CSV table of C-alpha atoms and ligand atoms in Angstrom, one decimal:
chain,number,residue,atom,x,y,z
A,1,MET,CA,28.0,101.7,92.9
A,2,ASN,CA,30.6,102.0,90.9
A,3,THR,CA,30.9,101.0,87.1
A,4,PHE,CA,33.3,98.8,86.9
A,5,SER,CA,30.4,96.3,89.5
A,6,LEU,CA,27.9,97.6,87.6
A,7,ARG,CA,29.6,96.7,84.3
A,8,ILE,CA,30.4,93.1,86.2
A,9,ILE,CA,27.2,92.5,88.0
A,10,HIS,CA,25.1,93.4,83.7
A,11,ALA,CA,27.7,90.4,82.7
A,12,ILE,CA,27.0,88.0,85.1
A,13,ARG,CA,23.2,89.2,84.7
A,14,GLN,CA,23.3,88.1,80.5
A,15,VAL,CA,24.2,84.5,81.9
A,16,VAL,CA,22.3,83.8,85.1
A,17,GLY,CA,19.2,85.7,84.4
A,18,GLN,CA,17.3,88.0,86.6
A,19,GLN,CA,17.2,85.2,89.4
A,20,GLN,CA,18.9,85.1,92.2
A,21,ALA,CA,22.6,82.5,92.2
A,22,ASN,CA,23.9,80.0,94.4
A,23,LEU,CA,27.2,79.7,93.5
A,24,HIS,CA,26.7,76.0,93.9
A,25,GLU,CA,23.7,73.3,94.1
A,26,PRO,CA,23.4,69.9,93.5
A,27,THR,CA,20.4,68.8,91.1
A,28,PHE,CA,18.5,65.8,91.4
A,29,SER,CA,16.7,64.7,88.7
A,30,GLY,CA,16.8,61.6,88.2
A,31,ASN,CA,16.9,58.2,90.0
A,32,GLU,CA,17.8,59.5,93.6
A,33,LEU,CA,14.1,58.9,95.3
A,34,LYS,CA,13.5,55.3,93.6
A,35,TYR,CA,17.6,54.3,93.9
A,36,LEU,CA,16.6,55.6,97.5
A,37,GLN,CA,13.4,54.2,97.9
A,38,GLU,CA,14.9,50.7,96.7
A,39,CYS,CA,17.6,51.1,99.4
A,40,ILE,CA,15.2,52.0,102.9
A,41,ASN,CA,13.4,49.1,101.3
A,42,SER,CA,15.6,46.4,102.0
A,43,SER,CA,17.0,47.1,105.3
A,44,PHE,CA,20.6,47.7,104.4
A,45,VAL,CA,20.9,51.4,104.6
A,46,SER,CA,24.9,51.0,106.0
A,47,SER,CA,28.2,50.3,104.3
A,48,ALA,CA,27.0,46.2,104.1
A,49,GLY,CA,24.2,47.4,101.5
A,50,LYS,CA,24.3,46.7,97.6
A,51,PHE,CA,24.2,50.3,96.3
A,52,VAL,CA,28.2,50.8,97.9
A,53,ASP,CA,29.3,47.4,95.7
A,54,ARG,CA,27.3,49.2,92.5
A,55,PHE,CA,28.5,52.5,92.7
A,56,GLU,CA,32.6,51.2,93.4
A,57,SER,CA,31.9,49.9,90.9
A,58,GLU,CA,30.0,52.5,88.5
A,59,LEU,CA,32.5,54.7,89.4
A,60,ALA,CA,35.3,52.8,88.8
A,61,ALA,CA,34.1,52.2,85.6
A,62,TYR,CA,33.8,55.7,84.5
A,63,THR,CA,37.0,56.8,85.7
A,64,ARG,CA,38.7,54.1,83.9
A,65,ALA,CA,40.5,52.8,88.0
A,66,ASP,CA,41.1,49.7,88.1
A,67,TYR,CA,39.3,50.0,91.7
A,68,ALA,CA,37.4,52.1,93.6
A,69,VAL,CA,36.8,52.4,97.9
A,70,ALA,CA,33.9,54.3,98.6
A,71,VAL,CA,33.5,56.3,102.0
A,72,VAL,CA,32.9,58.9,104.4
A,73,ASN,CA,34.1,62.5,102.5
A,74,GLY,CA,37.1,63.7,100.5
A,75,THR,CA,38.8,64.4,103.8
A,76,ALA,CA,38.9,60.8,104.7
A,77,ALA,CA,39.5,59.6,101.8
A,78,LEU,CA,43.1,61.5,102.0
A,79,HIS,CA,43.4,60.6,104.8
A,80,VAL,CA,43.7,56.7,104.0
A,81,ALA,CA,45.4,56.9,101.1
A,82,LEU,CA,48.2,59.4,102.5
A,83,LEU,CA,48.6,56.8,105.2
A,84,LEU,CA,48.4,53.5,102.2
A,85,ALA,CA,51.3,56.6,100.5
A,86,GLY,CA,53.6,55.0,103.5
A,87,VAL,CA,53.6,59.2,104.7
A,88,LYS,CA,54.7,57.7,108.6
A,89,PRO,CA,55.4,61.6,111.6
A,90,LYS,CA,57.1,63.5,110.5
A,91,ASP,CA,57.3,63.0,107.0
A,92,GLU,CA,56.9,65.7,105.3
A,93,VAL,CA,53.8,66.2,102.1
A,94,LEU,CA,54.5,68.8,100.1
A,95,ILE,CA,50.8,70.2,98.8
A,96,PRO,CA,49.8,73.9,97.2
A,97,SER,CA,49.1,77.0,99.2
A,98,LEU,CA,46.3,77.3,97.2
A,99,THR,CA,43.7,74.7,98.0
A,100,PHE,CA,40.6,73.5,100.5
A,101,VAL,CA,41.6,73.4,104.1
A,102,ALA,CA,41.3,69.9,104.0
A,103,THR,CA,44.4,69.0,102.5
A,104,ALA,CA,45.9,69.7,104.2
A,105,ASN,CA,43.9,68.7,107.1
A,106,ALA,CA,44.1,65.7,106.4
A,107,ILE,CA,48.0,65.5,106.1
A,108,ARG,CA,48.3,66.7,110.3
A,109,TYR,CA,45.4,63.7,110.5
A,110,ALA,CA,48.7,61.0,109.4
A,111,GLY,CA,50.9,62.8,112.0
A,112,ALA,CA,52.6,64.5,108.4
A,113,GLU,CA,53.4,68.4,108.0
A,114,PRO,CA,51.7,70.3,105.0
A,115,HIS,CA,55.3,71.9,102.9
A,116,PHE,CA,53.8,74.4,101.8
A,117,VAL,CA,54.4,75.5,97.3
A,118,ASP,CA,53.6,77.3,94.6
A,119,CYS,CA,51.2,77.8,91.3
A,120,GLU,CA,51.4,78.4,88.0
A,121,GLN,CA,48.6,80.9,86.7
A,122,HIS,CA,47.5,78.9,83.9
A,123,THR,CA,46.1,75.5,85.8
A,124,LEU,CA,46.1,77.1,89.2
A,125,GLY,CA,47.9,74.1,90.2
A,126,VAL,CA,51.2,73.2,91.4
A,127,ASP,CA,53.7,74.7,88.9
A,128,PRO,CA,56.9,72.0,88.2
A,129,GLU,CA,58.9,74.0,87.3
A,130,ALA,CA,58.9,76.5,89.7
A,131,LEU,CA,59.0,72.9,92.3
A,132,ARG,CA,62.1,71.7,90.8
A,133,HIS,CA,64.6,74.4,91.0
A,134,TYR,CA,62.9,74.7,94.7
A,135,LEU,CA,63.8,71.4,96.2
A,136,SER,CA,67.2,71.4,94.5
A,137,THR,CA,67.7,73.8,96.7
A,138,VAL,CA,65.9,72.6,99.8
A,139,ILE,CA,66.5,68.9,99.4
A,140,GLU,CA,69.4,66.7,100.1
A,141,ILE,CA,69.0,63.2,98.8
A,142,ARG,CA,69.9,60.7,101.3
A,143,HIS,CA,69.7,56.4,101.1
A,144,GLY,CA,66.9,56.7,98.3
A,145,GLN,CA,65.0,59.5,100.0
A,146,SER,CA,64.4,63.2,99.6
A,147,VAL,CA,65.3,65.3,103.2
A,148,ASN,CA,64.3,68.7,104.2
A,149,ARG,CA,67.6,69.9,104.4
A,150,ARG,CA,66.5,72.3,106.9
A,151,THR,CA,64.3,70.5,109.1
A,152,GLY,CA,65.6,67.0,109.3
A,153,SER,CA,62.3,66.1,107.9
A,154,VAL,CA,62.0,63.2,105.4
A,155,VAL,CA,60.0,64.8,102.4
A,156,ARG,CA,58.0,61.9,101.6
A,157,ALA,CA,55.0,63.2,99.1
A,158,LEU,CA,53.7,65.2,97.4
A,159,VAL,CA,49.4,65.5,96.4
A,160,PRO,CA,48.8,67.6,92.8
A,161,VAL,CA,44.8,69.0,93.1
A,162,HIS,CA,43.2,69.9,90.0
A,163,VAL,CA,42.3,73.7,91.6
A,164,PHE,CA,38.0,74.1,89.9
A,165,GLY,CA,38.1,71.4,88.0
A,166,HIS,CA,41.5,71.8,86.4
A,167,PRO,CA,43.9,69.4,85.6
A,168,CYS,CA,48.3,70.6,86.8
A,169,ASP,CA,50.6,69.3,85.3
A,170,ILE,CA,50.3,66.3,86.1
A,171,ASP,CA,53.4,64.8,83.3
A,172,GLY,CA,55.6,67.6,84.9
A,173,LEU,CA,54.2,66.8,88.3
A,174,LEU,CA,55.2,62.8,88.3
A,175,SER,CA,58.4,63.8,86.3
A,176,VAL,CA,60.1,65.7,89.2
A,177,ALA,CA,58.0,63.1,91.4
A,178,ARG,CA,60.2,60.4,90.0
A,179,ASP,CA,63.4,62.5,90.2
A,180,PHE,CA,63.0,63.3,94.2
A,181,HIS,CA,61.4,59.4,95.2
A,182,LEU,CA,57.6,61.5,96.1
A,183,MET,CA,54.8,59.5,96.2
A,184,VAL,CA,52.2,61.1,94.8
A,185,VAL,CA,48.4,61.1,95.7
A,186,GLU,CA,46.4,62.7,94.1
A,187,ASP,CA,43.7,65.4,95.3
A,188,ALA,CA,40.9,64.8,93.0
A,189,ALA,CA,37.8,66.3,95.2
A,190,GLU,CA,37.0,69.0,92.6
A,191,SER,CA,37.6,66.9,89.5
A,192,LEU,CA,34.9,64.2,88.5
A,193,GLY,CA,35.2,63.8,85.0
A,194,SER,CA,38.1,66.1,84.2
A,195,TYR,CA,40.5,64.6,81.6
A,196,TYR,CA,45.1,65.3,81.6
A,197,LYS,CA,45.4,63.7,78.3
A,198,GLU,CA,42.6,61.5,77.3
A,199,LYS,CA,43.3,60.0,82.1
A,200,HIS,CA,40.5,60.7,83.8
A,201,THR,CA,42.2,63.3,86.8
A,202,GLY,CA,42.6,60.6,90.2
A,203,THR,CA,44.0,57.6,88.5
A,204,LEU,CA,47.6,59.7,87.4
A,205,GLY,CA,49.4,58.4,90.5
A,206,LEU,CA,49.7,55.9,93.1
A,207,ILE,CA,46.9,56.5,94.2
A,208,GLY,CA,44.4,59.0,93.4
A,209,ILE,CA,40.8,60.7,95.8
A,210,VAL,CA,37.8,62.6,94.5
A,211,SER,CA,34.4,63.9,96.8
A,212,PHE,CA,31.1,63.9,96.4
A,213,ASN,CA,30.8,66.9,99.3
A,214,GLY,CA,26.7,68.3,98.6
A,215,ASN,CA,28.8,71.6,96.7
A,216,LYS,CA,30.8,69.4,94.4
A,217,THR,CA,29.9,67.8,90.8
A,218,ILE,CA,27.9,65.1,92.4
A,219,THR,CA,26.7,64.7,95.5
A,220,THR,CA,26.4,61.1,97.8
A,221,GLY,CA,25.3,64.1,100.5
A,222,GLY,CA,28.8,63.7,101.9
A,223,GLY,CA,30.7,61.1,100.3
A,224,GLY,CA,34.4,60.7,98.5
A,225,ALA,CA,36.7,57.3,97.1
A,226,ILE,CA,39.8,56.2,96.8
A,227,LEU,CA,41.4,55.4,93.4
A,228,THR,CA,44.1,52.5,92.5
A,229,SER,CA,44.8,51.1,89.5
A,230,ASN,CA,46.8,49.0,92.5
A,231,PRO,CA,45.4,45.6,93.5
A,232,GLU,CA,46.7,45.4,96.9
A,233,LEU,CA,46.2,49.3,98.2
A,234,ALA,CA,43.5,49.1,97.1
A,235,TYR,CA,41.9,46.2,99.2
A,236,ARG,CA,43.9,47.6,101.8
A,237,ALA,CA,42.0,50.8,101.7
A,238,LYS,CA,38.5,48.9,102.3
A,239,HIS,CA,40.5,46.4,105.1
A,240,LEU,CA,41.7,50.1,106.8
A,241,CYS,CA,38.1,52.2,106.2
A,242,THR,CA,36.1,49.5,107.7
A,243,THR,CA,38.3,48.6,110.8
A,244,ALA,CA,40.6,46.6,110.0
A,245,LYS,CA,38.1,43.8,110.0
A,246,VAL,CA,39.7,40.6,109.7
A,247,PRO,CA,37.5,38.6,106.9
A,248,HIS,CA,35.4,35.5,108.4
A,249,SER,CA,31.5,34.9,109.5
A,250,TRP,CA,31.2,35.5,112.5
A,251,GLU,CA,34.3,36.3,114.5
A,252,TYR,CA,35.5,40.3,115.5
A,253,SER,CA,38.8,39.9,115.2
A,254,HIS,CA,40.9,43.8,113.6
A,255,ASP,CA,44.8,43.4,113.4
A,256,LYS,CA,45.3,46.8,112.7
A,257,VAL,CA,43.5,50.5,114.0
A,258,GLY,CA,41.6,50.7,111.7
A,259,PHE,CA,39.1,52.9,110.9
A,260,ASN,CA,35.2,53.4,110.2
A,261,TYR,CA,35.5,55.7,106.9
A,262,ARG,CA,33.2,53.1,104.3
A,263,MET,CA,30.6,55.2,102.9
A,264,PRO,CA,26.8,53.7,103.6
A,265,SER,CA,24.7,52.6,101.1
A,266,LEU,CA,22.2,55.1,101.4
A,267,ASN,CA,24.7,57.6,100.3
A,268,ALA,CA,25.9,55.3,98.0
A,269,ALA,CA,22.3,54.8,96.1
A,270,LEU,CA,22.2,58.7,96.1
A,271,GLY,CA,26.4,58.1,94.2
A,272,CYS,CA,24.2,55.6,91.7
A,273,ALA,CA,21.5,58.4,90.6
A,274,GLN,CA,23.9,61.1,90.8
A,275,LEU,CA,26.7,59.7,88.5
A,276,GLU,CA,24.3,58.6,85.7
A,277,GLN,CA,23.2,62.1,85.1
A,278,LEU,CA,27.2,63.8,85.8
A,279,PRO,CA,27.9,63.4,81.6
A,280,GLN,CA,25.0,65.9,81.4
A,281,PHE,CA,25.6,68.1,84.6
A,282,LEU,CA,29.4,67.6,82.7
A,283,GLU,CA,28.0,69.5,79.5
A,284,SER,CA,26.0,72.1,81.0
A,285,LYS,CA,28.8,73.4,83.3
A,286,ARG,CA,30.9,73.4,80.0
A,287,ARG,CA,28.0,75.3,78.5
A,288,LEU,CA,28.0,77.8,80.9
A,289,PHE,CA,31.6,78.1,81.0
A,290,GLU,CA,30.8,79.1,77.1
A,291,ARG,CA,28.7,81.6,78.1
A,292,TYR,CA,30.1,83.2,80.8
A,293,ARG,CA,33.3,83.2,78.5
A,294,ASP,CA,31.2,85.7,75.9
A,295,ALA,CA,29.9,87.8,78.3
A,296,PHE,CA,33.4,89.6,79.7
A,297,LYS,CA,35.3,88.9,76.3
A,298,ASP,CA,35.0,93.0,75.9
A,299,PHE,CA,36.2,93.3,79.9
A,300,GLN,CA,39.9,94.2,79.5
A,301,ALA,CA,40.5,93.9,83.1
A,302,VAL,CA,39.1,90.4,83.5
A,303,GLN,CA,39.0,86.8,82.4
A,304,VAL,CA,37.2,83.7,82.6
A,305,MET,CA,39.6,80.7,83.5
A,306,GLU,CA,39.2,78.7,81.2
A,307,GLU,CA,40.5,74.7,80.5
A,308,PRO,CA,44.2,74.1,80.2
A,309,VAL,CA,45.9,72.7,77.0
A,310,ASP,CA,45.1,68.7,76.4
A,311,CYS,CA,43.0,68.9,79.4
A,312,ARG,CA,39.6,68.7,79.5
A,313,SER,CA,38.1,70.0,82.5
A,314,ASN,CA,35.0,69.7,83.9
A,315,TYR,CA,34.9,73.6,85.2
A,316,TRP,CA,33.6,72.6,88.5
A,317,LEU,CA,33.1,76.2,89.9
A,318,GLN,CA,33.1,79.2,87.8
A,319,ALA,CA,36.5,81.5,88.1
A,320,LEU,CA,36.7,85.4,87.0
A,321,LEU,CA,40.4,85.9,87.0
A,322,LEU,CA,41.3,90.2,87.6
A,323,ASP,CA,44.9,92.2,86.2
A,324,LYS,CA,46.7,93.7,89.1
A,325,SER,CA,45.6,96.8,87.8
A,326,ALA,CA,41.4,95.3,89.0
A,327,GLU,CA,42.9,93.6,91.9
A,328,ASP,CA,41.7,96.6,94.2
A,329,GLU,CA,38.3,96.2,92.8
A,330,ARG,CA,37.9,92.5,94.7
A,331,ASP,CA,36.3,93.4,98.1
A,332,ASN,CA,33.7,96.2,96.9
A,333,LEU,CA,32.8,93.7,93.5
A,334,LEU,CA,32.1,90.6,96.4
A,335,GLU,CA,29.8,93.3,98.6
A,336,ASP,CA,28.3,94.6,95.5
A,337,THR,CA,27.4,90.9,93.2
A,338,ASN,CA,26.5,89.6,96.9
A,339,ASN,CA,24.1,92.3,97.8
A,340,ALA,CA,22.9,91.2,94.2
A,341,GLY,CA,21.4,88.0,95.1
A,342,LEU,CA,24.4,86.8,93.2
A,343,MET,CA,26.7,84.7,95.2
A,344,THR,CA,30.5,85.2,94.6
A,345,ARG,CA,33.6,83.9,96.9
A,346,PRO,CA,37.2,84.2,96.9
A,347,ILE,CA,39.3,81.7,96.4
A,348,TRP,CA,40.3,80.5,99.7
A,349,THR,CA,42.9,82.5,102.4
A,350,LEU,CA,46.0,80.8,101.2
A,351,LEU,CA,46.5,78.0,104.0
A,352,HIS,CA,50.4,78.7,105.0
A,353,ARG,CA,48.4,82.7,106.5
A,354,LEU,CA,46.4,80.0,108.6
A,355,ALA,CA,46.6,79.6,112.4
A,356,PRO,CA,47.1,75.9,111.6
A,357,TYR,CA,49.8,75.8,109.4
A,358,GLN,CA,51.6,79.1,109.9
A,359,ASP,CA,54.6,77.8,110.9
A,360,CYS,CA,54.7,75.3,108.7
A,361,PRO,CA,58.0,75.0,106.1
A,362,ARG,CA,57.3,76.4,102.1
A,363,ALA,CA,58.9,77.9,99.2
A,364,PRO,CA,58.9,80.5,98.1
A,365,LEU,CA,54.6,81.3,97.0
A,366,PRO,CA,54.7,84.6,94.8
A,367,VAL,CA,52.6,83.4,92.6
A,368,ALA,CA,49.9,81.4,95.1
A,369,GLU,CA,50.2,85.2,97.0
A,370,SER,CA,49.0,87.2,94.2
A,371,LEU,CA,46.1,85.0,92.1
A,372,GLU,CA,45.3,85.3,96.4
A,373,LEU,CA,43.9,89.0,95.6
A,374,ARG,CA,42.4,88.5,91.8
A,375,ILE,CA,40.7,85.3,91.8
A,376,LEU,CA,36.6,85.7,92.2
A,377,ASN,CA,34.0,82.5,92.0
A,378,LEU,CA,31.1,82.5,89.8
A,379,PRO,CA,27.9,81.0,90.5
A,380,SER,CA,28.1,78.2,88.7
A,381,SER,CA,24.9,75.4,89.3
A,382,ALA,CA,24.7,73.0,86.0
A,383,GLY,CA,20.8,74.2,86.7
A,384,LEU,CA,22.1,78.1,85.8
A,385,SER,CA,22.7,76.4,82.2
B,1,PLP,C1,35.3,69.1,98.9
B,1,PLP,C2,37.6,69.0,98.9
B,1,PLP,C3,38.0,68.3,99.6
B,1,PLP,C4,37.5,67.8,101.1
B,1,PLP,O1,36.1,66.9,100.8
B,1,PLP,P1,34.8,66.2,101.5
B,1,PLP,O2,34.7,65.8,101.0
B,1,PLP,O3,34.3,67.8,101.5
B,1,PLP,O4,35.8,66.0,103.0
B,1,PLP,C5,39.1,67.7,100.0
B,1,PLP,N1,40.6,68.8,99.1
B,1,PLP,C6,39.6,69.4,98.4
B,1,PLP,C7,40.4,69.9,97.1
B,1,PLP,C8,38.3,69.8,98.7
B,1,PLP,O5,37.7,70.5,97.2
């Protein structure tokens, strides 16, 4: 093992101690069993149970979105959010290449094409200036819609992602979206508890989504939610996710091809218990960040990713950013840290390199391509601090 690896392992051990450390484990130290028991006793374990309504209203109150619609997972939430934003087959939807694959998958479920754009280093989110410049070269505005000159397709929406919980430059992106007639669907899957200028992420565009997968900040086992302040969209979200059943006491009438996407009450019961602990989780994760920052302060070539100015990050996954001078060390570091029982992971392979997405339209991606080689996620569980 080289000295760089030894120093990095030493720094991580200063924070997590001598134990093995996973990347992200959930913590169940509240009312989980109590609420699950209550849910089972009620016999309403599926989506008609009271815990679904309760989870939705508590989530809406927490995020200050007017409406939250709980669904089976974040990907399903994004699928429905895109449909509600008016995304149609053959449309293009702008997304960062630097995101989890679900962002692109949801676009394909809607029959549309991802169109990849670049990000900026200090937020890891879509770069508004680069986006504006790029769109001004490829877009022609026709009848109040953005049309990609090269493909002839309508570019309908933009999906900003708050990577690792760090809010991206939403004001900048909303301004570009306004000028290019783009609907904004926020992928806040990773950023429950993160704020952009006092506003909760996922509530800044037309519609947003969060995820409660097992590795996210709070978990419902599997789950997600659609957030919006628009009552009409909230109603349609719930309707589409409930097989588009027309409300009636006994008749089965469905006015669309809907989805069976509602969150079951069992999962929502878990969610209610987890949501009660969210403030503690956030505090622990912030403390963990501060300890990593201190442990790495004497390193020249690495930096612990910090929340952008005017933002409050949930610090979902801690990220170590290597300087270009150290990028050749990344694979060694992955090998050595994982062998030492410290689970680290590289950032995602850029989506435009994946087989299903390699032919999609894309902007120049110099920043994403550089970051791809230089980011390592560190053990990040709230329980570690
Ligand atoms: C986790 C995640 C999703 C999808 O959420 P699931 O609940 O796993 O379906 C979408 N986008 C991003 C950026 C994510 O990290």
